[in-house]
Amino acid sequence: MLLLKCQLKRAPLQKVLCTFCAMMGKLQSKLKHGTYKYSRPDGIIEERIQTKAFQEYSPAHVDTVSTVAALNSDLCVSGGKDKTVVAYNWKTGNVVKRFKGHEREITKVACIPKSNQFFSASRDRMVMMWDLHGSSQPRQQLSGHAMVVTGLAVGPDLSQLCTGSRDNTLLLWDVGTGQCVERASVSRNVVTHLCWVPREPYILQTSEDKTIRLWDSRGLQVAHMFPTKQHIQTYCEVSVDGHKCISCSSGFGGEGCEATLWDLRQTRNRICEYKGHFQTVASCVFLPRALAVMPVIATSSHDSKVKIWNQDTGACLFTLSLDGSGPLTSLAVGDTTSLLCASFNRGIHLLRVDHRRGLELQEVAAF
């Protein structure tokens, strides 16, 4: 009888202890510890331990996220292996809308500036146009490529879309009618990314043949080829003023794994290289000028690291390691102080650029 009473008294206590432990587990999950490297003004690189509040938002996807792009200062659009395009409010941590129509993995997304419309490309060889405030079904379905679509670029006047594929072709589409108006093909030109030069008729394209091509959309002809690199060119980005562009290289063990800055004006020469990643550099962005006294860029890599660089000197200013995220696949500017970084294992990371103590990058949320 005495033993039974003791067991009855212990049972509620065990329940309280279990509840307490569960609460502590949730609390710990909100504290994130990480290491990062910071380049001091005197050139000395310090390794610091960072402990900060961290938010786990509701996930946007249930599998690897392949691509992310900012729709506006609150919303982003992403796609991945779950075949779904997601519009997400990264400031509140909520899914705004899910769009389904593709039959295979989403490879690219591209937003129409100052609108609620965007495009997605997929391994199903299709390109689809979506409207945030419209139906969850695509507004248009563009079919013309024979293999996976790997490039999307919206023209400056928003009336044209250029798509590229592993089938070595570029297609130019009339956005209003959904009709293909131009087609170009170059042998072994396996397209990896496309980017339209602001206020110009030119389209920048990277390829698995290690080249960067500049296309003239008027007739869809190659206007210029930059010097061939040593490794596959995975991605490209053009500055807001249209004067410069960055390309990214594949690689492993530090061989290759660089980003390169090019002049898009008369000389079209290589300006600077950014070396420090140890695996393929998958994405790069020009950061808003308001963030620092000097122009800066950011890169993300399969080595799970995001780096900030001095655009002019090539010096690495900051390195953030997103441990456990696997390869980082895509990078986008969210607003003047935020970056969105897609990953294999942990969805999309919300990163905050802090310039109060030099130039630091912090992970504040994941979704």
Coordinates of C-alpha atoms in Angstrom, one line a residue:
M1 CA 0.0 0.0 0.0
L2 CA 2.9 2.4 0.9
L3 CA 4.6 1.5 -2.4
L4 CA 1.4 2.3 -4.4
K5 CA 1.2 5.7 -2.7
C6 CA 4.8 6.5 -3.6
Q7 CA 4.2 5.6 -7.2
L8 CA 1.1 7.8 -7.3
K9 CA 3.1 10.7 -5.9
R10 CA 6.0 10.2 -8.3
A11 CA 3.8 10.0 -11.5
P12 CA 2.7 13.7 -11.4
L13 CA 6.3 14.7 -10.6
Q14 CA 7.6 12.7 -13.6
K15 CA 5.0 14.4 -15.8
V16 CA 6.1 17.8 -14.6
L17 CA 9.8 17.0 -15.2
C18 CA 9.0 15.7 -18.8
T19 CA 7.1 18.9 -19.5
F20 CA 9.9 21.0 -18.1
C21 CA 12.5 19.2 -20.3
A22 CA 10.3 19.6 -23.4
M23 CA 10.1 23.3 -22.7
M24 CA 13.8 23.6 -22.2
G25 CA 14.3 21.8 -25.6
K26 CA 12.1 24.3 -27.3
L27 CA 14.0 27.2 -25.7
Q28 CA 17.4 25.7 -26.7
S29 CA 16.2 25.4 -30.3
K30 CA 15.8 29.2 -30.3
L31 CA 19.4 29.8 -29.3
K32 CA 21.8 29.2 -32.2
H33 CA 25.6 28.9 -31.7
G34 CA 27.9 29.4 -34.7
T35 CA 31.3 30.5 -35.8
Y36 CA 32.2 33.1 -38.3
K37 CA 35.2 34.8 -39.6
Y38 CA 35.6 38.6 -39.5
S39 CA 38.2 40.6 -41.3
R40 CA 39.4 43.5 -39.1
P41 CA 40.4 46.8 -40.7
D42 CA 44.0 46.0 -39.9
G43 CA 43.8 42.9 -42.0
I44 CA 43.8 40.3 -39.2
I45 CA 41.1 37.6 -39.5
E46 CA 39.3 36.8 -36.2
E47 CA 37.2 33.7 -35.6
R48 CA 34.3 34.5 -33.2
I49 CA 31.6 32.4 -31.6
Q50 CA 28.2 33.8 -32.1
T51 CA 25.1 33.1 -29.9
K52 CA 21.9 34.7 -30.9
A53 CA 18.1 34.4 -31.0
F54 CA 17.0 32.3 -33.9
Q55 CA 13.5 31.7 -35.3
E56 CA 12.3 28.5 -37.0
Y57 CA 9.4 29.6 -39.2
S58 CA 6.9 27.3 -40.8
P59 CA 8.7 25.6 -43.7
A60 CA 8.1 26.7 -47.2
H61 CA 9.1 23.4 -48.7
V62 CA 9.3 19.7 -47.7
D63 CA 12.5 19.0 -49.7
T64 CA 15.6 20.7 -51.2
V65 CA 15.0 24.3 -52.2
S66 CA 16.6 24.9 -55.6
T67 CA 15.9 28.6 -56.2
V68 CA 14.6 31.8 -54.4
A69 CA 13.9 35.3 -55.7
A70 CA 12.5 38.4 -54.0
L71 CA 9.0 39.4 -55.3
N72 CA 9.0 42.6 -53.2
S73 CA 10.4 43.8 -49.8
D74 CA 8.1 41.4 -47.9
L75 CA 7.6 38.4 -50.1
C76 CA 9.8 35.9 -51.8
V77 CA 9.1 33.2 -54.4
S78 CA 10.9 29.8 -54.2
G79 CA 10.9 26.4 -55.8
G80 CA 12.5 23.0 -55.3
K81 CA 12.3 19.3 -55.4
D82 CA 8.7 19.2 -54.1
K83 CA 7.6 20.5 -57.5
T84 CA 5.9 23.4 -55.8
V85 CA 6.3 27.2 -56.2
V86 CA 5.7 29.0 -52.9
A87 CA 5.1 32.7 -52.2
Y88 CA 6.3 33.4 -48.7
N89 CA 6.2 36.3 -46.3
W90 CA 9.7 36.1 -44.8
K91 CA 8.9 39.0 -42.4
T92 CA 6.0 37.2 -40.7
G93 CA 7.1 33.6 -41.4
N94 CA 3.9 32.6 -43.2
V95 CA 3.2 30.9 -46.5
V96 CA 1.1 33.3 -48.6
K97 CA 0.3 30.8 -51.4
R98 CA 1.4 27.6 -53.0
F99 CA 1.3 27.0 -56.7
K100 CA 1.2 23.5 -58.2
G101 CA 1.4 22.6 -61.9
H102 CA 4.9 21.3 -62.6
E103 CA 5.5 17.6 -62.7
R104 CA 9.2 17.7 -61.7
E105 CA 11.6 19.7 -59.7
I106 CA 11.6 23.5 -60.0
T107 CA 14.9 24.8 -61.2
K108 CA 14.5 28.6 -61.5
V109 CA 12.1 31.4 -60.6
A110 CA 12.1 34.9 -62.0
C111 CA 9.8 37.8 -60.8
I112 CA 8.4 40.5 -63.0
P113 CA 9.5 43.8 -61.3
K114 CA 6.8 45.9 -59.6
S115 CA 4.1 43.4 -60.1
N116 CA 2.6 40.3 -58.5
Q117 CA 3.6 38.0 -61.4
F118 CA 6.4 35.6 -61.7
F119 CA 7.7 32.7 -63.8
S120 CA 9.0 29.2 -62.9
A121 CA 11.1 26.7 -64.8
S122 CA 11.3 23.0 -64.2
R123 CA 12.9 19.7 -65.1
D124 CA 9.6 18.9 -66.8
R125 CA 10.8 21.2 -69.7
M126 CA 8.0 23.7 -69.0
V127 CA 7.9 27.3 -68.0
M128 CA 4.9 28.6 -66.2
M129 CA 3.6 32.1 -65.4
W130 CA 1.8 32.7 -62.1
D131 CA -0.1 35.6 -60.5
L132 CA 0.0 36.0 -56.7
H133 CA -3.6 37.3 -56.6
G134 CA -4.9 35.1 -59.3
S135 CA -5.7 31.4 -59.5
S136 CA -3.4 28.7 -58.1
Q137 CA -3.3 27.5 -61.7
P138 CA -0.7 28.9 -64.1
R139 CA -1.7 31.9 -66.2
Q140 CA 0.5 30.6 -69.1
Q141 CA 2.4 27.4 -69.9
L142 CA 5.3 27.8 -72.2
S143 CA 6.5 24.7 -74.0
G144 CA 9.4 24.7 -76.4
H145 CA 12.5 23.2 -74.8
A146 CA 13.6 19.6 -75.3
M147 CA 15.3 19.3 -71.9
V148 CA 15.3 20.8 -68.4
V149 CA 14.9 24.6 -68.4
T150 CA 17.8 26.1 -66.5
G151 CA 17.5 29.9 -67.3
L152 CA 14.9 32.6 -67.0
A153 CA 15.3 36.3 -67.6
V154 CA 12.5 39.0 -67.8
G155 CA 13.2 41.9 -70.2
P156 CA 13.4 45.5 -69.0
D157 CA 10.1 46.5 -70.6
L158 CA 8.5 43.4 -69.1
S159 CA 7.1 42.4 -72.5
Q160 CA 9.7 39.7 -73.2
L161 CA 11.0 36.6 -71.4
C162 CA 14.1 34.7 -72.4
T163 CA 14.5 31.0 -71.4
G164 CA 17.5 28.7 -71.7
S165 CA 18.0 25.0 -71.4
R166 CA 20.3 22.0 -71.3
D167 CA 19.2 21.5 -74.9
N168 CA 21.7 24.2 -76.0
T169 CA 19.0 26.6 -77.0
L170 CA 17.7 30.1 -75.9
L171 CA 14.1 31.0 -76.6
L172 CA 12.6 34.5 -76.6
W173 CA 8.9 34.8 -75.7
D174 CA 6.2 37.4 -76.0
V175 CA 4.9 37.6 -72.4
G176 CA 1.5 39.0 -73.6
T177 CA 0.7 36.2 -76.1
G178 CA 2.8 33.4 -74.7
Q179 CA 4.3 32.8 -78.2
C180 CA 8.0 32.0 -79.0
V181 CA 9.3 34.8 -81.3
E182 CA 13.0 33.9 -81.5
R183 CA 15.1 30.7 -81.2
A184 CA 18.9 30.4 -81.1
S185 CA 21.1 27.3 -80.6
V186 CA 24.8 27.0 -80.0
S187 CA 26.5 23.6 -80.0
R188 CA 27.6 22.4 -76.4
N189 CA 26.0 25.6 -74.9
V190 CA 24.4 23.9 -71.9
V191 CA 22.8 26.9 -70.3
T192 CA 23.2 27.3 -66.5
H193 CA 21.7 30.8 -65.9
L194 CA 20.3 33.9 -67.7
C195 CA 20.2 37.5 -66.5
W196 CA 18.9 40.5 -68.5
V197 CA 21.0 43.7 -68.4
P198 CA 18.9 46.5 -67.0
R199 CA 17.6 49.1 -69.6
E200 CA 19.5 47.3 -72.4
P201 CA 18.5 44.7 -75.1
Y202 CA 21.3 42.4 -73.8
I203 CA 21.0 39.0 -72.0
L204 CA 23.9 37.6 -70.1
Q205 CA 24.3 33.8 -70.1
T206 CA 26.5 31.3 -68.3
S207 CA 27.2 27.8 -69.6
E208 CA 28.7 24.4 -68.8
D209 CA 31.1 25.0 -71.7
K210 CA 32.9 27.4 -69.3
T211 CA 31.9 30.6 -71.2
I212 CA 29.9 33.7 -70.5
R213 CA 28.0 35.0 -73.5
L214 CA 26.2 38.3 -74.1
W215 CA 23.2 38.0 -76.3
D216 CA 21.5 40.7 -78.3
S217 CA 17.7 40.1 -77.9
R218 CA 17.2 41.9 -81.2
G219 CA 17.4 38.8 -83.4
L220 CA 18.9 36.7 -80.5
Q221 CA 22.5 36.8 -81.7
V222 CA 25.7 36.4 -79.7
A223 CA 27.1 40.0 -79.3
H224 CA 30.1 39.1 -77.2
M225 CA 31.9 36.1 -75.6
F226 CA 34.0 36.7 -72.5
P227 CA 37.4 34.9 -72.1
T228 CA 36.8 31.2 -71.4
K229 CA 37.2 30.2 -67.7
Q230 CA 38.8 27.0 -66.4
H231 CA 35.6 25.6 -64.8
I232 CA 31.8 25.4 -65.5
Q233 CA 30.2 28.8 -65.1
T234 CA 27.2 28.2 -62.8
Y235 CA 25.5 31.6 -62.4
C236 CA 25.6 35.3 -63.3
E237 CA 24.3 38.6 -62.0
V238 CA 24.3 42.1 -63.4
S239 CA 24.7 45.3 -61.3
V240 CA 21.7 47.7 -61.0
D241 CA 23.5 50.2 -63.2
G242 CA 24.2 47.6 -65.9
H243 CA 27.9 48.4 -65.9
K244 CA 29.3 45.2 -64.3
C245 CA 28.4 41.6 -63.9
I246 CA 29.6 38.6 -61.8
S247 CA 29.9 35.0 -62.8
C248 CA 30.4 32.0 -60.6
S249 CA 32.6 28.9 -61.1
S250 CA 32.2 25.3 -60.2
G251 CA 35.0 23.5 -58.5
F252 CA 36.2 21.4 -55.5
G253 CA 38.8 21.6 -52.8
G254 CA 39.4 25.3 -53.6
E255 CA 40.3 24.6 -57.2
G256 CA 38.0 26.8 -59.2
C257 CA 35.3 27.8 -56.7
E258 CA 35.6 31.5 -57.5
A259 CA 33.4 34.4 -58.5
T260 CA 34.6 36.8 -61.2
L261 CA 33.7 40.5 -61.8
W262 CA 33.5 41.7 -65.4
D263 CA 33.1 45.0 -67.1
L264 CA 30.0 45.1 -69.3
R265 CA 30.9 48.4 -71.0
Q266 CA 33.4 49.0 -73.8
T267 CA 36.4 47.0 -72.6
R268 CA 34.4 44.0 -71.2
N269 CA 37.5 42.9 -69.3
R270 CA 37.9 40.9 -66.2
I271 CA 38.1 43.3 -63.2
C272 CA 38.5 41.2 -60.1
E273 CA 38.3 37.6 -58.7
Y274 CA 36.9 36.5 -55.4
K275 CA 38.6 33.3 -54.1
G276 CA 38.0 31.6 -50.8
H277 CA 35.3 29.0 -51.2
F278 CA 36.2 25.3 -51.3
Q279 CA 33.3 24.0 -53.4
T280 CA 31.2 25.2 -56.3
V281 CA 30.0 28.8 -56.0
A282 CA 26.3 28.5 -56.9
S283 CA 25.0 32.1 -56.6
C284 CA 26.1 35.7 -56.2
V285 CA 24.5 39.1 -55.7
F286 CA 25.5 42.7 -55.7
L287 CA 24.5 44.1 -52.3
P288 CA 22.7 47.5 -51.9
R289 CA 25.1 50.4 -51.7
A290 CA 23.5 51.6 -48.5
L291 CA 25.0 48.7 -46.6
A292 CA 28.7 49.8 -46.7
V293 CA 31.0 52.7 -47.6
M294 CA 32.5 50.5 -50.3
P295 CA 30.7 48.4 -53.0
V296 CA 30.2 44.8 -51.8
I297 CA 29.0 41.5 -53.2
A298 CA 27.9 38.2 -51.6
T299 CA 28.4 34.6 -52.7
S300 CA 26.9 31.3 -51.6
S301 CA 28.5 27.9 -52.2
H302 CA 28.1 24.2 -51.9
D303 CA 30.6 24.4 -49.0
S304 CA 27.7 25.8 -46.8
K305 CA 29.2 29.2 -46.6
V306 CA 28.1 32.7 -47.5
K307 CA 30.8 35.2 -48.0
I308 CA 30.8 39.0 -48.3
W309 CA 33.5 40.6 -50.4
N310 CA 34.9 44.0 -51.1
Q311 CA 33.9 44.4 -54.8
D312 CA 36.9 46.5 -55.7
T313 CA 39.8 44.7 -54.0
G314 CA 38.5 41.1 -53.8
A315 CA 39.1 40.9 -50.0
C316 CA 36.8 38.7 -48.1
L317 CA 35.1 40.8 -45.4
F318 CA 33.0 38.2 -43.7
T319 CA 32.2 34.5 -43.8
L320 CA 29.1 32.9 -42.3
S321 CA 29.0 29.1 -42.1
L322 CA 25.4 27.6 -42.2
D323 CA 26.3 24.3 -40.6
G324 CA 24.0 21.4 -41.4
S325 CA 22.5 23.1 -44.4
G326 CA 24.3 21.2 -47.1
P327 CA 25.0 22.8 -50.4
L328 CA 23.7 26.4 -50.7
T329 CA 21.8 26.7 -54.0
S330 CA 20.5 30.2 -54.4
L331 CA 20.9 33.7 -53.0
A332 CA 18.6 36.8 -53.3
V333 CA 18.5 40.3 -51.8
G334 CA 15.4 40.6 -49.7
D335 CA 15.6 44.3 -48.8
T336 CA 18.4 46.8 -48.0
T337 CA 19.6 44.7 -45.0
S338 CA 18.4 41.1 -45.7
L339 CA 19.5 38.2 -47.8
L340 CA 17.6 35.0 -48.6
C341 CA 19.7 31.9 -49.0
A342 CA 18.2 28.5 -50.3
S343 CA 19.8 25.2 -49.2
F344 CA 19.6 21.5 -49.7
N345 CA 18.9 20.5 -46.1
R346 CA 17.4 23.4 -44.1
G347 CA 15.1 25.3 -46.5
I348 CA 15.6 29.0 -46.9
H349 CA 17.8 31.0 -44.5
L350 CA 17.0 34.6 -43.6
L351 CA 20.3 36.5 -43.2
R352 CA 20.7 40.0 -41.8
V353 CA 23.5 42.3 -42.8
D354 CA 24.7 44.4 -39.8
H355 CA 27.1 47.2 -40.5
R356 CA 27.1 48.8 -37.0
R357 CA 30.3 46.8 -36.1
G358 CA 32.0 46.7 -39.5
L359 CA 30.1 44.4 -41.8
E360 CA 28.6 41.3 -40.2
L361 CA 26.2 38.7 -41.5
Q362 CA 23.8 36.9 -39.1
E363 CA 21.3 34.1 -39.6
V364 CA 18.1 35.2 -37.9
A365 CA 15.5 32.7 -39.2
A366 CA 15.0 29.6 -41.4
F367 CA 11.9 28.5 -43.2

